[in-house]
PDB file of C-alpha atoms in Angstrom:
ATOM      1  CA  UNK A   1      23.629 209.142  70.064  1.00  0.00           C
ATOM      2  CA  UNK A   2      23.494 206.796  66.571  1.00  0.00           C
ATOM      3  CA  UNK A   3      25.668 210.020  64.863  1.00  0.00           C
ATOM      4  CA  UNK A   4      28.479 209.548  67.773  1.00  0.00           C
ATOM      5  CA  UNK A   5      28.774 205.748  67.718  1.00  0.00           C
ATOM      6  CA  UNK A   6      29.023 205.918  63.914  1.00  0.00           C
ATOM      7  CA  UNK A   7      31.820 208.502  64.383  1.00  0.00           C
ATOM      8  CA  UNK A   8      33.623 206.312  66.956  1.00  0.00           C
ATOM      9  CA  UNK A   9      33.602 203.542  64.897  1.00  0.00           C
ATOM     10  CA  UNK A  10      35.333 205.568  62.346  1.00  0.00           C
ATOM     11  CA  UNK A  11      38.047 206.813  64.011  1.00  0.00           C
ATOM     12  CA  UNK A  12      38.572 203.296  66.777  1.00  0.00           C
ATOM     13  CA  UNK A  13      38.916 199.748  66.115  1.00  0.00           C
ATOM     14  CA  UNK A  14      38.543 197.019  68.608  1.00  0.00           C
ATOM     15  CA  UNK A  15      40.303 193.820  67.404  1.00  0.00           C
ATOM     16  CA  UNK A  16      41.107 190.712  69.392  1.00  0.00           C
ATOM     17  CA  UNK A  17      43.108 188.161  68.355  1.00  0.00           C
ATOM     18  CA  UNK A  18      42.283 184.874  69.883  1.00  0.00           C
ATOM     19  CA  UNK A  19      44.860 182.387  67.939  1.00  0.00           C
ATOM     20  CA  UNK A  20      42.328 179.376  69.519  1.00  0.00           C
ATOM     21  CA  UNK A  21      39.151 179.995  68.834  1.00  0.00           C
ATOM     22  CA  UNK A  22      39.401 178.403  65.105  1.00  0.00           C
ATOM     23  CA  UNK A  23      40.020 174.913  67.223  1.00  0.00           C
ATOM     24  CA  UNK A  24      37.422 176.002  69.640  1.00  0.00           C
ATOM     25  CA  UNK A  25      34.671 176.282  66.703  1.00  0.00           C
ATOM     26  CA  UNK A  26      35.810 172.932  65.817  1.00  0.00           C
ATOM     27  CA  UNK A  27      35.730 171.196  68.703  1.00  0.00           C
ATOM     28  CA  UNK A  28      33.104 168.256  69.885  1.00  0.00           C
ATOM     29  CA  UNK A  29      29.925 169.604  71.083  1.00  0.00           C
ATOM     30  CA  UNK A  30      29.196 169.741  74.949  1.00  0.00           C
ATOM     31  CA  UNK A  31      33.235 170.670  74.878  1.00  0.00           C
ATOM     32  CA  UNK A  32      34.803 173.454  77.082  1.00  0.00           C
ATOM     33  CA  UNK A  33      36.665 174.486  74.035  1.00  0.00           C
ATOM     34  CA  UNK A  34      33.200 174.701  71.723  1.00  0.00           C
ATOM     35  CA  UNK A  35      31.671 176.409  74.999  1.00  0.00           C
ATOM     36  CA  UNK A  36      34.198 179.149  75.038  1.00  0.00           C
ATOM     37  CA  UNK A  37      33.879 179.509  70.979  1.00  0.00           C
ATOM     38  CA  UNK A  38      30.086 180.401  71.833  1.00  0.00           C
ATOM     39  CA  UNK A  39      30.985 182.704  74.168  1.00  0.00           C
ATOM     40  CA  UNK A  40      32.977 184.912  71.988  1.00  0.00           C
ATOM     41  CA  UNK A  41      30.787 184.608  69.570  1.00  0.00           C
ATOM     42  CA  UNK A  42      27.817 185.948  72.135  1.00  0.00           C
ATOM     43  CA  UNK A  43      30.642 189.032  72.745  1.00  0.00           C
ATOM     44  CA  UNK A  44      31.005 189.832  68.907  1.00  0.00           C
ATOM     45  CA  UNK A  45      27.286 189.738  68.926  1.00  0.00           C
ATOM     46  CA  UNK A  46      26.519 191.734  71.898  1.00  0.00           C
ATOM     47  CA  UNK A  47      29.219 194.396  70.259  1.00  0.00           C
ATOM     48  CA  UNK A  48      29.138 194.173  66.459  1.00  0.00           C
ATOM     49  CA  UNK A  49      31.821 196.482  65.889  1.00  0.00           C
ATOM     50  CA  UNK A  50      34.228 194.123  67.499  1.00  0.00           C
ATOM     51  CA  UNK A  51      36.207 191.999  65.592  1.00  0.00           C
ATOM     52  CA  UNK A  52      38.121 188.856  66.200  1.00  0.00           C
ATOM     53  CA  UNK A  53      41.098 187.542  64.926  1.00  0.00           C
ATOM     54  CA  UNK A  54      42.320 183.838  64.681  1.00  0.00           C
ATOM     55  CA  UNK A  55      44.804 181.128  63.495  1.00  0.00           C
ATOM     56  CA  UNK A  56      43.451 178.628  61.285  1.00  0.00           C
ATOM     57  CA  UNK A  57      45.440 174.958  61.440  1.00  0.00           C
ATOM     58  CA  UNK A  58      45.749 172.237  59.071  1.00  0.00           C
ATOM     59  CA  UNK A  59      42.713 169.768  59.796  1.00  0.00           C
ATOM     60  CA  UNK A  60      40.555 167.611  58.060  1.00  0.00           C
ATOM     61  CA  UNK A  61      38.256 170.507  57.246  1.00  0.00           C
ATOM     62  CA  UNK A  62      41.564 173.272  55.834  1.00  0.00           C
ATOM     63  CA  UNK A  63      44.385 172.747  54.009  1.00  0.00           C
ATOM     64  CA  UNK A  64      46.814 175.237  55.127  1.00  0.00           C
ATOM     65  CA  UNK A  65      47.649 177.787  58.179  1.00  0.00           C
ATOM     66  CA  UNK A  66      46.036 181.151  57.598  1.00  0.00           C
ATOM     67  CA  UNK A  67      45.100 184.283  59.391  1.00  0.00           C
ATOM     68  CA  UNK A  68      41.100 184.592  59.830  1.00  0.00           C
ATOM     69  CA  UNK A  69      38.908 187.884  60.780  1.00  0.00           C
ATOM     70  CA  UNK A  70      35.226 186.721  61.636  1.00  0.00           C
ATOM     71  CA  UNK A  71      32.685 190.028  61.711  1.00  0.00           C
ATOM     72  CA  UNK A  72      29.601 190.657  62.200  1.00  0.00           C
ATOM     73  CA  UNK A  73      26.764 192.187  60.104  1.00  0.00           C
ATOM     74  CA  UNK A  74      25.010 194.806  62.316  1.00  0.00           C
ATOM     75  CA  UNK A  75      21.615 194.267  61.315  1.00  0.00           C
ATOM     76  CA  UNK A  76      21.144 190.175  60.971  1.00  0.00           C
ATOM     77  CA  UNK A  77      23.849 189.521  63.577  1.00  0.00           C
ATOM     78  CA  UNK A  78      25.002 186.665  61.330  1.00  0.00           C
ATOM     79  CA  UNK A  79      29.080 186.378  61.472  1.00  0.00           C
ATOM     80  CA  UNK A  80      30.777 185.790  58.601  1.00  0.00           C
ATOM     81  CA  UNK A  81      34.132 185.001  57.610  1.00  0.00           C
ATOM     82  CA  UNK A  82      35.410 188.875  56.937  1.00  0.00           C
ATOM     83  CA  UNK A  83      39.002 188.296  55.457  1.00  0.00           C
ATOM     84  CA  UNK A  84      41.673 184.729  54.912  1.00  0.00           C
ATOM     85  CA  UNK A  85      45.089 185.103  54.553  1.00  0.00           C
ATOM     86  CA  UNK A  86      47.200 181.872  53.419  1.00  0.00           C
ATOM     87  CA  UNK A  87      49.996 181.505  55.397  1.00  0.00           C
ATOM     88  CA  UNK A  88      53.519 179.170  54.439  1.00  0.00           C
ATOM     89  CA  UNK A  89      53.280 177.542  57.785  1.00  0.00           C
ATOM     90  CA  UNK A  90      52.900 178.141  61.703  1.00  0.00           C
ATOM     91  CA  UNK A  91      53.039 181.512  62.259  1.00  0.00           C
ATOM     92  CA  UNK A  92      52.955 181.022  66.118  1.00  0.00           C
ATOM     93  CA  UNK A  93      56.837 180.547  65.776  1.00  0.00           C
ATOM     94  CA  UNK A  94      58.104 182.113  69.489  1.00  0.00           C
ATOM     95  CA  UNK A  95      56.055 182.730  72.462  1.00  0.00           C
ATOM     96  CA  UNK A  96      52.372 182.046  71.632  1.00  0.00           C
ATOM     97  CA  UNK A  97      51.357 185.823  73.516  1.00  0.00           C
ATOM     98  CA  UNK A  98      53.649 188.144  71.510  1.00  0.00           C
ATOM     99  CA  UNK A  99      53.029 185.641  68.284  1.00  0.00           C
ATOM    100  CA  UNK A 100      49.674 186.032  68.602  1.00  0.00           C
ATOM    101  CA  UNK A 101      49.481 189.934  68.556  1.00  0.00           C
ATOM    102  CA  UNK A 102      51.697 189.992  65.709  1.00  0.00           C
ATOM    103  CA  UNK A 103      49.694 187.694  63.352  1.00  0.00           C
ATOM    104  CA  UNK A 104      46.915 190.184  64.152  1.00  0.00           C
ATOM    105  CA  UNK A 105      48.158 193.794  63.125  1.00  0.00           C
ATOM    106  CA  UNK A 106      47.205 193.090  59.404  1.00  0.00           C
ATOM    107  CA  UNK A 107      43.824 192.850  59.922  1.00  0.00           C
ATOM    108  CA  UNK A 108      44.142 196.257  61.883  1.00  0.00           C
ATOM    109  CA  UNK A 109      43.175 199.782  59.929  1.00  0.00           C
ATOM    110  CA  UNK A 110      44.425 203.228  60.803  1.00  0.00           C
ATOM    111  CA  UNK A 111      48.260 204.766  61.250  1.00  0.00           C
ATOM    112  CA  UNK A 112      48.497 203.716  65.016  1.00  0.00           C
ATOM    113  CA  UNK A 113      48.108 200.770  67.467  1.00  0.00           C
ATOM    114  CA  UNK A 114      47.565 200.579  70.950  1.00  0.00           C
ATOM    115  CA  UNK A 115      47.817 196.759  72.154  1.00  0.00           C
ATOM    116  CA  UNK A 116      46.124 195.980  75.490  1.00  0.00           C
ATOM    117  CA  UNK A 117      45.842 192.404  77.597  1.00  0.00           C
ATOM    118  CA  UNK A 118      42.911 190.734  78.627  1.00  0.00           C
ATOM    119  CA  UNK A 119      43.816 191.891  82.103  1.00  0.00           C
ATOM    120  CA  UNK A 120      44.258 195.046  81.671  1.00  0.00           C
ATOM    121  CA  UNK A 121      41.986 197.975  81.420  1.00  0.00           C
ATOM    122  CA  UNK A 122      41.161 201.400  79.928  1.00  0.00           C
ATOM    123  CA  UNK A 123      39.618 203.772  82.141  1.00  0.00           C
ATOM    124  CA  UNK A 124      38.008 206.929  81.082  1.00  0.00           C
ATOM    125  CA  UNK A 125      40.703 209.264  82.458  1.00  0.00           C
ATOM    126  CA  UNK A 126      43.542 207.165  80.170  1.00  0.00           C
ATOM    127  CA  UNK A 127      41.265 207.546  77.246  1.00  0.00           C
ATOM    128  CA  UNK A 128      41.229 211.280  77.514  1.00  0.00           C
ATOM    129  CA  UNK A 129      45.158 211.671  77.319  1.00  0.00           C
ATOM    130  CA  UNK A 130      44.927 209.560  73.813  1.00  0.00           C
ATOM    131  CA  UNK A 131      44.925 212.995  71.532  1.00  0.00           C
ATOM    132  CA  UNK A 132      47.842 214.184  73.802  1.00  0.00           C
ATOM    133  CA  UNK A 133      49.649 210.572  73.083  1.00  0.00           C
ATOM    134  CA  UNK A 134      49.159 210.383  69.467  1.00  0.00           C
ATOM    135  CA  UNK A 135      50.420 214.299  68.789  1.00  0.00           C
ATOM    136  CA  UNK A 136      53.854 212.734  70.038  1.00  0.00           C
ATOM    137  CA  UNK A 137      54.013 210.998  66.514  1.00  0.00           C
ATOM    138  CA  UNK A 138      56.287 212.968  64.740  1.00  0.00           C
ATOM    139  CA  UNK A 139      59.553 213.396  63.227  1.00  0.00           C
ATOM    140  CA  UNK A 140      61.383 209.764  63.649  1.00  0.00           C
ATOM    141  CA  UNK A 141      59.138 208.724  66.475  1.00  0.00           C
ATOM    142  CA  UNK A 142      57.255 205.460  66.567  1.00  0.00           C
ATOM    143  CA  UNK A 143      57.045 204.296  70.287  1.00  0.00           C
ATOM    144  CA  UNK A 144      55.123 206.404  73.032  1.00  0.00           C
ATOM    145  CA  UNK A 145      55.059 204.336  75.974  1.00  0.00           C
ATOM    146  CA  UNK A 146      52.111 204.312  78.335  1.00  0.00           C
ATOM    147  CA  UNK A 147      51.918 202.872  81.622  1.00  0.00           C
ATOM    148  CA  UNK A 148      49.290 199.699  82.591  1.00  0.00           C
ATOM    149  CA  UNK A 149      46.561 199.312  84.410  1.00  0.00           C
ATOM    150  CA  UNK A 150      46.585 195.572  85.510  1.00  0.00           C
ATOM    151  CA  UNK A 151      43.089 195.042  87.343  1.00  0.00           C
ATOM    152  CA  UNK A 152      43.401 191.141  88.501  1.00  0.00           C
ATOM    153  CA  UNK A 153      45.893 191.735  90.730  1.00  0.00           C
ATOM    154  CA  UNK A 154      43.532 191.962  93.592  1.00  0.00           C
ATOM    155  CA  UNK A 155      42.121 187.991  92.748  1.00  0.00           C
ATOM    156  CA  UNK A 156      44.398 186.613  95.185  1.00  0.00           C
ATOM    157  CA  UNK A 157      48.187 186.281  95.990  1.00  0.00           C
ATOM    158  CA  UNK A 158      49.162 184.255  92.708  1.00  0.00           C
ATOM    159  CA  UNK A 159      47.194 187.338  90.670  1.00  0.00           C
ATOM    160  CA  UNK A 160      48.878 189.935  92.951  1.00  0.00           C
ATOM    161  CA  UNK A 161      53.172 188.093  92.438  1.00  0.00           C
ATOM    162  CA  UNK A 162      52.300 188.166  88.776  1.00  0.00           C
ATOM    163  CA  UNK A 163      50.889 191.678  88.581  1.00  0.00           C
ATOM    164  CA  UNK A 164      54.184 192.864  90.425  1.00  0.00           C
ATOM    165  CA  UNK A 165      56.420 190.652  87.992  1.00  0.00           C
ATOM    166  CA  UNK A 166      54.634 192.503  84.641  1.00  0.00           C
ATOM    167  CA  UNK A 167      54.852 196.086  86.439  1.00  0.00           C
ATOM    168  CA  UNK A 168      58.854 195.430  87.612  1.00  0.00           C
ATOM    169  CA  UNK A 169      59.426 194.313  83.681  1.00  0.00           C
ATOM    170  CA  UNK A 170      56.852 196.781  81.930  1.00  0.00           C
ATOM    171  CA  UNK A 171      58.725 199.975  83.827  1.00  0.00           C
ATOM    172  CA  UNK A 172      62.193 198.861  84.162  1.00  0.00           C
ATOM    173  CA  UNK A 173      62.475 197.160  80.641  1.00  0.00           C
ATOM    174  CA  UNK A 174      61.777 200.446  79.213  1.00  0.00           C
ATOM    175  CA  UNK A 175      65.498 202.074  80.062  1.00  0.00           C
ATOM    176  CA  UNK A 176      66.692 198.976  77.631  1.00  0.00           C
ATOM    177  CA  UNK A 177      64.773 200.596  74.723  1.00  0.00           C
ATOM    178  CA  UNK A 178      67.552 202.856  73.270  1.00  0.00           C
ATOM    179  CA  UNK A 179      69.121 202.120  71.283  1.00  0.00           C
ATOM    180  CA  UNK A 180      67.833 199.033  69.836  1.00  0.00           C
ATOM    181  CA  UNK A 181      64.723 200.913  69.542  1.00  0.00           C
ATOM    182  CA  UNK A 182      62.287 197.604  70.249  1.00  0.00           C
ATOM    183  CA  UNK A 183      60.496 196.108  73.289  1.00  0.00           C
ATOM    184  CA  UNK A 184      61.444 192.927  74.354  1.00  0.00           C
ATOM    185  CA  UNK A 185      58.150 192.128  75.607  1.00  0.00           C
ATOM    186  CA  UNK A 186      54.334 192.059  73.970  1.00  0.00           C
ATOM    187  CA  UNK A 187      54.327 195.465  73.517  1.00  0.00           C
ATOM    188  CA  UNK A 188      51.485 196.413  75.334  1.00  0.00           C
ATOM    189  CA  UNK A 189      49.801 199.097  76.071  1.00  0.00           C
ATOM    190  CA  UNK A 190      52.086 200.975  73.837  1.00  0.00           C
ATOM    191  CA  UNK A 191      51.253 202.857  70.744  1.00  0.00           C
ATOM    192  CA  UNK A 192      53.019 202.214  67.939  1.00  0.00           C
ATOM    193  CA  UNK A 193      53.275 203.449  64.544  1.00  0.00           C
ATOM    194  CA  UNK A 194      51.900 200.814  62.651  1.00  0.00           C
ATOM    195  CA  UNK A 195      53.782 201.343  59.617  1.00  0.00           C
ATOM    196  CA  UNK A 196      57.097 201.143  61.632  1.00  0.00           C
ATOM    197  CA  UNK A 197      55.643 197.920  63.045  1.00  0.00           C
ATOM    198  CA  UNK A 198      54.613 196.088  60.017  1.00  0.00           C
ATOM    199  CA  UNK A 199      58.346 196.431  58.662  1.00  0.00           C
ATOM    200  CA  UNK A 200      60.546 196.130  61.497  1.00  0.00           C
ATOM    201  CA  UNK A 201      59.471 192.628  62.794  1.00  0.00           C
ATOM    202  CA  UNK A 202      56.083 193.352  64.342  1.00  0.00           C
ATOM    203  CA  UNK A 203      54.722 194.514  67.434  1.00  0.00           C
ATOM    204  CA  UNK A 204      56.697 191.894  69.887  1.00  0.00           C
ATOM    205  CA  UNK A 205      60.235 190.885  70.209  1.00  0.00           C
TER     206      UNK A 205
END
């Protein structure tokens, strides 16, 4: 089992982008934000292979904006700042959600990316398609569309309406991909050529 886990970690990486995590950590004791930060840290310790990126904002403790990555030591379960990239300004210049994905791309490794929203799921049956999906990347292919599974749509009427609007946007909007070669939304859960995204403005447009 350990050999399998090691092999999987070499092939795949789980990176969560939570832009407000830095502010959560610096929130007063007993506040809801501080508790959310602790919940995230507990999740990281339970799954040491998980990495969390966030945006550091200027404050009494920090002088400038920066993209930061938190990682966990598998032996001690201690959390540490694995990487920090100082930014010339606030990276959230548009909608927070797509910019949240774009700032985290630099921390990912590998040649291809798949982005998932927090209300989506990846079933085993979908995961089995990954080998064939990666095989599509040849010649000038840089983006492979993939359907999303929104598991939160059963949470009530509002959630269902939101899921329907997401489905329409993620389905019919695909027809506008050509000839502009961009997706006009958050880019999930599509597969991307990482080099292409990093040299063409990011995942989200």
